[in-house]
C-alpha cells in the first residue's frame, strides 16, 4: 500500500525488513515525553473549545462528530507538529498557498475515496470537486515538505523537538544511509499519522459519548473517577493536572 499523497511506502503498507526499517524510525518518536505533551495540549485545546459553551446563556446543540474531528486534528497538529489551531480558526493559508494547512488536510481526508477512484485524466476536466481534491493533495504535500525542511533545521540547531521533529531527528541519527527514510517516505508516514490519529480517534470518541448517554450507570462511574482526581472542578485545577494524576 502506498501513501495517497506521494505514492511512497509507509509503515502501514510494508512488510518484512522494509517494515522493520520504517518501524525502527517511528518507534523512537514516541514515549513518555510525547504522552505528557499530548496531555497538556489536549487540556489546552479542550479548554479553548468548551469556553463558548460555558459562557452561553442558553443551551446549545452541536455536531459531536464534527467537533471531535476538529479537536483531534488540533491536538495532533499541536503536540505532533507544533501547529496551533484555534476553535474558530483552523489557520490561514501560508504565503504561496490557497488553503490553510487545516483546510488542505480536512479536504484531503474527506475526498480520499474520490482520489482513489478517479483516474488522473479526469482532473483535467473542469469538475469543481476534482479540482478542489487535487489542489488539497498538492498543497498538503507542499506543506509537509516545508515542515520537513523546517524540522530538520531545528533539529540541527538543537531546539526542543515535538513528535514530528523527533521523527526527523531519529531518521537523521541512523548510522547507515540505507537505514534512513527518504523525504518521500517521511512525508508518507506523516500523512498516515494524521489520518490514523485524527479520524479514528474522533469516531471512537463519538461512539464512546453515545454509549455513555445510553448507559448512565457507566457515565456515573466515569464522573466519580473525574471527581476523585479533581474534587473541586473549577477549571484551574484540571488545567494544571498532568497525565500522572491518573
PDB file of C-alpha atoms in Angstrom:
ATOM      1  CA  UNK A   1       0.000   0.000   0.000  1.00  0.00           C
ATOM      2  CA  UNK A   2       1.358   3.405  -0.903  1.00  0.00           C
ATOM      3  CA  UNK A   3       0.518   6.806   0.502  1.00  0.00           C
ATOM      4  CA  UNK A   4      -2.178   8.673  -1.399  1.00  0.00           C
ATOM      5  CA  UNK A   5      -0.198  11.911  -1.268  1.00  0.00           C
ATOM      6  CA  UNK A   6       3.077  10.780  -2.841  1.00  0.00           C
ATOM      7  CA  UNK A   7       2.508   7.077  -3.509  1.00  0.00           C
ATOM      8  CA  UNK A   8       5.507   6.255  -1.318  1.00  0.00           C
ATOM      9  CA  UNK A   9       5.725   3.334   1.082  1.00  0.00           C
ATOM     10  CA  UNK A  10       4.992   3.909   4.777  1.00  0.00           C
ATOM     11  CA  UNK A  11       4.793   1.904   7.999  1.00  0.00           C
ATOM     12  CA  UNK A  12       1.243   0.602   7.440  1.00  0.00           C
ATOM     13  CA  UNK A  13       1.914  -0.639   3.929  1.00  0.00           C
ATOM     14  CA  UNK A  14       5.199  -2.516   4.272  1.00  0.00           C
ATOM     15  CA  UNK A  15       6.254  -5.990   5.378  1.00  0.00           C
ATOM     16  CA  UNK A  16       9.387  -7.839   6.467  1.00  0.00           C
ATOM     17  CA  UNK A  17      12.678  -5.951   6.529  1.00  0.00           C
ATOM     18  CA  UNK A  18      11.112  -2.883   4.930  1.00  0.00           C
ATOM     19  CA  UNK A  19       8.526  -2.675   7.722  1.00  0.00           C
ATOM     20  CA  UNK A  20      11.289  -3.055  10.335  1.00  0.00           C
ATOM     21  CA  UNK A  21      13.144  -0.112   8.757  1.00  0.00           C
ATOM     22  CA  UNK A  22      10.055   2.117   8.910  1.00  0.00           C
ATOM     23  CA  UNK A  23       9.087   0.990  12.412  1.00  0.00           C
ATOM     24  CA  UNK A  24      12.589   1.499  13.850  1.00  0.00           C
ATOM     25  CA  UNK A  25      12.359   5.189  12.946  1.00  0.00           C
ATOM     26  CA  UNK A  26       8.734   5.609  14.037  1.00  0.00           C
ATOM     27  CA  UNK A  27       9.065   3.993  17.469  1.00  0.00           C
ATOM     28  CA  UNK A  28      11.851   6.372  18.515  1.00  0.00           C
ATOM     29  CA  UNK A  29       9.448   9.295  18.141  1.00  0.00           C
ATOM     30  CA  UNK A  30       7.020   8.085  20.827  1.00  0.00           C
ATOM     31  CA  UNK A  31       7.413   7.820  24.590  1.00  0.00           C
ATOM     32  CA  UNK A  32       6.501   9.328  27.959  1.00  0.00           C
ATOM     33  CA  UNK A  33       7.611  12.811  26.953  1.00  0.00           C
ATOM     34  CA  UNK A  34       5.312  12.736  23.971  1.00  0.00           C
ATOM     35  CA  UNK A  35       2.413  11.395  26.063  1.00  0.00           C
ATOM     36  CA  UNK A  36       2.857  14.275  28.517  1.00  0.00           C
ATOM     37  CA  UNK A  37       2.912  16.769  25.648  1.00  0.00           C
ATOM     38  CA  UNK A  38      -0.261  15.281  24.157  1.00  0.00           C
ATOM     39  CA  UNK A  39      -1.969  15.554  27.554  1.00  0.00           C
ATOM     40  CA  UNK A  40      -1.037  19.205  28.128  1.00  0.00           C
ATOM     41  CA  UNK A  41      -2.083  20.175  24.603  1.00  0.00           C
ATOM     42  CA  UNK A  42      -5.360  18.253  24.950  1.00  0.00           C
ATOM     43  CA  UNK A  43      -6.183  20.158  28.143  1.00  0.00           C
ATOM     44  CA  UNK A  44      -5.368  23.500  26.500  1.00  0.00           C
ATOM     45  CA  UNK A  45      -7.376  22.792  23.344  1.00  0.00           C
ATOM     46  CA  UNK A  46     -10.426  21.441  25.193  1.00  0.00           C
ATOM     47  CA  UNK A  47     -10.401  24.475  27.473  1.00  0.00           C
ATOM     48  CA  UNK A  48     -10.451  26.724  24.412  1.00  0.00           C
ATOM     49  CA  UNK A  49     -13.144  24.609  22.737  1.00  0.00           C
ATOM     50  CA  UNK A  50     -15.533  24.489  25.704  1.00  0.00           C
ATOM     51  CA  UNK A  51     -15.212  28.183  26.615  1.00  0.00           C
ATOM     52  CA  UNK A  52     -18.091  29.381  24.349  1.00  0.00           C
ATOM     53  CA  UNK A  53     -20.389  26.665  25.733  1.00  0.00           C
ATOM     54  CA  UNK A  54     -19.539  27.583  29.325  1.00  0.00           C
ATOM     55  CA  UNK A  55     -20.307  31.233  28.575  1.00  0.00           C
ATOM     56  CA  UNK A  56     -23.540  30.573  26.651  1.00  0.00           C
ATOM     57  CA  UNK A  57     -26.706  31.919  28.280  1.00  0.00           C
ATOM     58  CA  UNK A  58     -28.918  29.318  26.591  1.00  0.00           C
ATOM     59  CA  UNK A  59     -28.493  25.560  25.992  1.00  0.00           C
ATOM     60  CA  UNK A  60     -26.631  24.828  22.767  1.00  0.00           C
ATOM     61  CA  UNK A  61     -26.544  21.903  20.363  1.00  0.00           C
ATOM     62  CA  UNK A  62     -23.545  20.710  18.404  1.00  0.00           C
ATOM     63  CA  UNK A  63     -22.437  18.134  15.865  1.00  0.00           C
ATOM     64  CA  UNK A  64     -20.326  15.934  18.135  1.00  0.00           C
ATOM     65  CA  UNK A  65     -18.502  14.109  15.345  1.00  0.00           C
ATOM     66  CA  UNK A  66     -17.563  17.325  13.553  1.00  0.00           C
ATOM     67  CA  UNK A  67     -16.410  18.937  16.799  1.00  0.00           C
ATOM     68  CA  UNK A  68     -14.300  15.925  17.732  1.00  0.00           C
ATOM     69  CA  UNK A  69     -12.734  15.800  14.267  1.00  0.00           C
ATOM     70  CA  UNK A  70     -11.603  19.397  14.716  1.00  0.00           C
ATOM     71  CA  UNK A  71     -10.449  18.758  18.285  1.00  0.00           C
ATOM     72  CA  UNK A  72      -8.383  15.676  17.423  1.00  0.00           C
ATOM     73  CA  UNK A  73      -6.868  17.441  14.411  1.00  0.00           C
ATOM     74  CA  UNK A  74      -5.902  20.381  16.626  1.00  0.00           C
ATOM     75  CA  UNK A  75      -4.320  18.076  19.224  1.00  0.00           C
ATOM     76  CA  UNK A  76      -2.308  16.110  16.659  1.00  0.00           C
ATOM     77  CA  UNK A  77      -1.279  19.271  14.817  1.00  0.00           C
ATOM     78  CA  UNK A  78      -0.139  20.959  18.030  1.00  0.00           C
ATOM     79  CA  UNK A  79       1.500  18.137  20.005  1.00  0.00           C
ATOM     80  CA  UNK A  80       2.800  16.380  16.932  1.00  0.00           C
ATOM     81  CA  UNK A  81       3.758  19.175  14.599  1.00  0.00           C
ATOM     82  CA  UNK A  82       3.797  22.475  16.502  1.00  0.00           C
ATOM     83  CA  UNK A  83       0.824  23.955  14.606  1.00  0.00           C
ATOM     84  CA  UNK A  84      -1.534  25.968  16.833  1.00  0.00           C
ATOM     85  CA  UNK A  85      -5.169  25.935  15.713  1.00  0.00           C
ATOM     86  CA  UNK A  86      -7.971  27.814  17.468  1.00  0.00           C
ATOM     87  CA  UNK A  87     -11.637  26.864  17.822  1.00  0.00           C
ATOM     88  CA  UNK A  88     -12.883  29.494  15.400  1.00  0.00           C
ATOM     89  CA  UNK A  89      -9.839  29.488  13.166  1.00  0.00           C
ATOM     90  CA  UNK A  90      -8.089  26.439  11.743  1.00  0.00           C
ATOM     91  CA  UNK A  91      -5.344  28.654  10.383  1.00  0.00           C
ATOM     92  CA  UNK A  92      -4.780  30.946   7.426  1.00  0.00           C
ATOM     93  CA  UNK A  93      -3.086  29.968   4.156  1.00  0.00           C
ATOM     94  CA  UNK A  94       0.676  30.391   4.299  1.00  0.00           C
ATOM     95  CA  UNK A  95       2.341  32.571   1.709  1.00  0.00           C
ATOM     96  CA  UNK A  96       2.147  30.909  -1.693  1.00  0.00           C
ATOM     97  CA  UNK A  97      -0.786  28.671  -0.682  1.00  0.00           C
ATOM     98  CA  UNK A  98      -4.508  28.980  -1.370  1.00  0.00           C
ATOM     99  CA  UNK A  99      -5.582  26.695   1.510  1.00  0.00           C
ATOM    100  CA  UNK A 100      -4.624  26.674   5.165  1.00  0.00           C
ATOM    101  CA  UNK A 101      -2.932  23.524   6.417  1.00  0.00           C
ATOM    102  CA  UNK A 102      -6.097  22.500   8.273  1.00  0.00           C
ATOM    103  CA  UNK A 103      -8.312  23.048   5.227  1.00  0.00           C
ATOM    104  CA  UNK A 104      -5.931  21.110   2.969  1.00  0.00           C
ATOM    105  CA  UNK A 105      -5.782  18.215   5.430  1.00  0.00           C
ATOM    106  CA  UNK A 106      -9.543  18.081   6.024  1.00  0.00           C
ATOM    107  CA  UNK A 107     -10.260  18.271   2.291  1.00  0.00           C
ATOM    108  CA  UNK A 108      -7.704  15.554   1.517  1.00  0.00           C
ATOM    109  CA  UNK A 109      -9.220  13.230   4.111  1.00  0.00           C
ATOM    110  CA  UNK A 110     -12.811  13.921   3.050  1.00  0.00           C
ATOM    111  CA  UNK A 111     -12.009  13.355  -0.633  1.00  0.00           C
ATOM    112  CA  UNK A 112      -9.789  10.302  -0.079  1.00  0.00           C
ATOM    113  CA  UNK A 113     -12.126   7.861  -1.831  1.00  0.00           C
ATOM    114  CA  UNK A 114     -12.566  10.259  -4.743  1.00  0.00           C
ATOM    115  CA  UNK A 115      -8.774  10.392  -5.022  1.00  0.00           C
ATOM    116  CA  UNK A 116      -8.615   6.598  -5.134  1.00  0.00           C
ATOM    117  CA  UNK A 117     -11.448   6.127  -7.627  1.00  0.00           C
ATOM    118  CA  UNK A 118     -10.921   8.945 -10.123  1.00  0.00           C
ATOM    119  CA  UNK A 119      -8.371   8.300 -12.908  1.00  0.00           C
ATOM    120  CA  UNK A 120      -5.803  11.038 -13.345  1.00  0.00           C
ATOM    121  CA  UNK A 121      -7.059  12.186 -16.761  1.00  0.00           C
ATOM    122  CA  UNK A 122     -10.343  13.325 -15.174  1.00  0.00           C
ATOM    123  CA  UNK A 123      -8.516  16.008 -13.198  1.00  0.00           C
ATOM    124  CA  UNK A 124      -8.014  17.943 -16.437  1.00  0.00           C
ATOM    125  CA  UNK A 125     -11.789  18.415 -16.703  1.00  0.00           C
ATOM    126  CA  UNK A 126     -13.500  21.466 -15.138  1.00  0.00           C
ATOM    127  CA  UNK A 127     -15.118  19.466 -12.322  1.00  0.00           C
ATOM    128  CA  UNK A 128     -15.044  21.543  -9.083  1.00  0.00           C
ATOM    129  CA  UNK A 129     -14.869  18.564  -6.703  1.00  0.00           C
ATOM    130  CA  UNK A 130     -11.907  17.053  -8.558  1.00  0.00           C
ATOM    131  CA  UNK A 131     -10.128  20.387  -8.852  1.00  0.00           C
ATOM    132  CA  UNK A 132     -10.523  21.017  -5.115  1.00  0.00           C
ATOM    133  CA  UNK A 133      -9.390  17.478  -4.285  1.00  0.00           C
ATOM    134  CA  UNK A 134      -6.294  17.800  -6.472  1.00  0.00           C
ATOM    135  CA  UNK A 135      -5.445  21.209  -5.011  1.00  0.00           C
ATOM    136  CA  UNK A 136      -5.811  19.906  -1.456  1.00  0.00           C
ATOM    137  CA  UNK A 137      -3.442  16.981  -2.028  1.00  0.00           C
ATOM    138  CA  UNK A 138      -0.945  19.159  -3.861  1.00  0.00           C
ATOM    139  CA  UNK A 139      -0.892  21.806  -1.131  1.00  0.00           C
ATOM    140  CA  UNK A 140      -0.833  19.230   1.666  1.00  0.00           C
ATOM    141  CA  UNK A 141       2.268  17.672   0.116  1.00  0.00           C
ATOM    142  CA  UNK A 142       3.911  21.094  -0.158  1.00  0.00           C
ATOM    143  CA  UNK A 143       3.046  21.933   3.451  1.00  0.00           C
ATOM    144  CA  UNK A 144       4.537  18.693   4.769  1.00  0.00           C
ATOM    145  CA  UNK A 145       7.677  19.059   2.635  1.00  0.00           C
ATOM    146  CA  UNK A 146       8.122  22.561   4.031  1.00  0.00           C
ATOM    147  CA  UNK A 147       7.563  21.267   7.571  1.00  0.00           C
ATOM    148  CA  UNK A 148      10.164  18.544   6.969  1.00  0.00           C
ATOM    149  CA  UNK A 149      12.760  21.116   5.910  1.00  0.00           C
ATOM    150  CA  UNK A 150      11.985  23.360   8.897  1.00  0.00           C
ATOM    151  CA  UNK A 151      12.061  20.413  11.311  1.00  0.00           C
ATOM    152  CA  UNK A 152      15.464  19.315  10.014  1.00  0.00           C
ATOM    153  CA  UNK A 153      16.836  22.832  10.540  1.00  0.00           C
ATOM    154  CA  UNK A 154      15.522  22.945  14.114  1.00  0.00           C
ATOM    155  CA  UNK A 155      16.958  19.509  14.871  1.00  0.00           C
ATOM    156  CA  UNK A 156      20.331  20.635  13.583  1.00  0.00           C
ATOM    157  CA  UNK A 157      20.004  23.781  15.701  1.00  0.00           C
ATOM    158  CA  UNK A 158      19.441  21.753  18.859  1.00  0.00           C
ATOM    159  CA  UNK A 159      15.935  23.114  19.545  1.00  0.00           C
ATOM    160  CA  UNK A 160      13.351  21.183  21.586  1.00  0.00           C
ATOM    161  CA  UNK A 161      11.531  18.703  19.378  1.00  0.00           C
ATOM    162  CA  UNK A 162       7.858  17.823  19.099  1.00  0.00           C
ATOM    163  CA  UNK A 163       6.757  14.449  17.714  1.00  0.00           C
ATOM    164  CA  UNK A 164       7.452  15.430  14.126  1.00  0.00           C
ATOM    165  CA  UNK A 165      10.903  16.837  14.847  1.00  0.00           C
ATOM    166  CA  UNK A 166      11.740  13.750  16.889  1.00  0.00           C
ATOM    167  CA  UNK A 167      10.788  11.672  13.859  1.00  0.00           C
ATOM    168  CA  UNK A 168      13.147  13.698  11.678  1.00  0.00           C
ATOM    169  CA  UNK A 169      15.842  13.578  14.383  1.00  0.00           C
ATOM    170  CA  UNK A 170      15.521   9.791  14.709  1.00  0.00           C
ATOM    171  CA  UNK A 171      15.837   9.453  10.957  1.00  0.00           C
ATOM    172  CA  UNK A 172      18.903  11.708  10.794  1.00  0.00           C
ATOM    173  CA  UNK A 173      20.531   9.757  13.645  1.00  0.00           C
ATOM    174  CA  UNK A 174      20.500   6.462  11.761  1.00  0.00           C
ATOM    175  CA  UNK A 175      24.111   5.477  11.112  1.00  0.00           C
ATOM    176  CA  UNK A 176      23.753   3.900   7.686  1.00  0.00           C
ATOM    177  CA  UNK A 177      22.159   5.891   4.896  1.00  0.00           C
ATOM    178  CA  UNK A 178      20.331   2.768   3.712  1.00  0.00           C
ATOM    179  CA  UNK A 179      18.504   2.584   7.060  1.00  0.00           C
ATOM    180  CA  UNK A 180      17.143   6.116   6.777  1.00  0.00           C
ATOM    181  CA  UNK A 181      13.807   7.007   5.266  1.00  0.00           C
ATOM    182  CA  UNK A 182      13.752   9.201   2.192  1.00  0.00           C
ATOM    183  CA  UNK A 183      11.883  12.511   2.372  1.00  0.00           C
ATOM    184  CA  UNK A 184       9.040  10.965   0.370  1.00  0.00           C
ATOM    185  CA  UNK A 185       8.821   8.084   2.864  1.00  0.00           C
ATOM    186  CA  UNK A 186       8.900  10.500   5.810  1.00  0.00           C
ATOM    187  CA  UNK A 187       6.072  12.519   4.276  1.00  0.00           C
ATOM    188  CA  UNK A 188       4.054   9.381   3.587  1.00  0.00           C
ATOM    189  CA  UNK A 189       4.403   8.279   7.211  1.00  0.00           C
ATOM    190  CA  UNK A 190       3.418  11.731   8.452  1.00  0.00           C
ATOM    191  CA  UNK A 191       0.255  11.626   6.358  1.00  0.00           C
ATOM    192  CA  UNK A 192      -0.600   8.227   7.850  1.00  0.00           C
ATOM    193  CA  UNK A 193      -0.098   9.603  11.388  1.00  0.00           C
ATOM    194  CA  UNK A 194      -2.517  12.418  10.659  1.00  0.00           C
ATOM    195  CA  UNK A 195      -5.103  10.159   9.033  1.00  0.00           C
ATOM    196  CA  UNK A 196      -4.882   7.311  11.551  1.00  0.00           C
ATOM    197  CA  UNK A 197      -4.692   9.503  14.646  1.00  0.00           C
ATOM    198  CA  UNK A 198      -7.208  12.176  13.733  1.00  0.00           C
ATOM    199  CA  UNK A 199     -10.153  10.485  12.032  1.00  0.00           C
ATOM    200  CA  UNK A 200     -10.151   7.227  14.003  1.00  0.00           C
ATOM    201  CA  UNK A 201      -9.839   8.984  17.376  1.00  0.00           C
ATOM    202  CA  UNK A 202     -12.724  11.313  16.552  1.00  0.00           C
ATOM    203  CA  UNK A 203     -15.043   8.466  15.593  1.00  0.00           C
ATOM    204  CA  UNK A 204     -14.028   6.324  18.576  1.00  0.00           C
ATOM    205  CA  UNK A 205     -14.818   9.223  20.922  1.00  0.00           C
ATOM    206  CA  UNK A 206     -18.134   9.872  19.154  1.00  0.00           C
ATOM    207  CA  UNK A 207     -19.253   6.293  19.765  1.00  0.00           C
ATOM    208  CA  UNK A 208     -17.939   6.446  23.344  1.00  0.00           C
ATOM    209  CA  UNK A 209     -20.060   9.530  24.092  1.00  0.00           C
ATOM    210  CA  UNK A 210     -23.125   7.934  22.505  1.00  0.00           C
ATOM    211  CA  UNK A 211     -22.645   4.779  24.587  1.00  0.00           C
ATOM    212  CA  UNK A 212     -22.208   6.838  27.757  1.00  0.00           C
ATOM    213  CA  UNK A 213     -25.513   8.560  27.002  1.00  0.00           C
ATOM    214  CA  UNK A 214     -27.185   5.154  26.580  1.00  0.00           C
ATOM    215  CA  UNK A 215     -25.641   3.754  29.776  1.00  0.00           C
ATOM    216  CA  UNK A 216     -25.924   6.381  32.538  1.00  0.00           C
ATOM    217  CA  UNK A 217     -24.626   3.932  35.154  1.00  0.00           C
ATOM    218  CA  UNK A 218     -21.264   3.808  33.322  1.00  0.00           C
ATOM    219  CA  UNK A 219     -21.351   7.567  32.892  1.00  0.00           C
ATOM    220  CA  UNK A 220     -21.751   7.876  36.665  1.00  0.00           C
ATOM    221  CA  UNK A 221     -18.643   5.730  37.259  1.00  0.00           C
ATOM    222  CA  UNK A 222     -16.676   7.963  34.902  1.00  0.00           C
ATOM    223  CA  UNK A 223     -17.950  11.036  36.732  1.00  0.00           C
ATOM    224  CA  UNK A 224     -16.910   9.541  40.069  1.00  0.00           C
ATOM    225  CA  UNK A 225     -13.357   8.996  38.814  1.00  0.00           C
ATOM    226  CA  UNK A 226     -13.177  12.555  37.490  1.00  0.00           C
ATOM    227  CA  UNK A 227     -14.460  13.829  40.850  1.00  0.00           C
ATOM    228  CA  UNK A 228     -11.774  11.805  42.630  1.00  0.00           C
ATOM    229  CA  UNK A 229      -8.991  13.334  40.513  1.00  0.00           C
ATOM    230  CA  UNK A 230     -10.497  16.843  40.540  1.00  0.00           C
ATOM    231  CA  UNK A 231     -12.513  17.255  43.784  1.00  0.00           C
ATOM    232  CA  UNK A 232     -13.103  20.930  43.011  1.00  0.00           C
ATOM    233  CA  UNK A 233     -13.714  21.239  39.297  1.00  0.00           C
ATOM    234  CA  UNK A 234     -13.166  24.975  38.943  1.00  0.00           C
ATOM    235  CA  UNK A 235     -11.204  24.832  35.717  1.00  0.00           C
ATOM    236  CA  UNK A 236      -7.815  25.901  37.050  1.00  0.00           C
ATOM    237  CA  UNK A 237      -7.214  22.585  38.802  1.00  0.00           C
ATOM    238  CA  UNK A 238      -7.791  20.323  35.830  1.00  0.00           C
ATOM    239  CA  UNK A 239      -5.925  22.690  33.526  1.00  0.00           C
ATOM    240  CA  UNK A 240      -2.813  22.253  35.688  1.00  0.00           C
ATOM    241  CA  UNK A 241      -3.222  18.477  36.043  1.00  0.00           C
ATOM    242  CA  UNK A 242      -0.855  16.049  34.378  1.00  0.00           C
ATOM    243  CA  UNK A 243      -1.345  12.573  32.989  1.00  0.00           C
ATOM    244  CA  UNK A 244       0.394  11.168  36.094  1.00  0.00           C
ATOM    245  CA  UNK A 245      -2.628  12.230  38.193  1.00  0.00           C
ATOM    246  CA  UNK A 246      -4.420   9.211  36.775  1.00  0.00           C
TER     247      UNK A 246
END
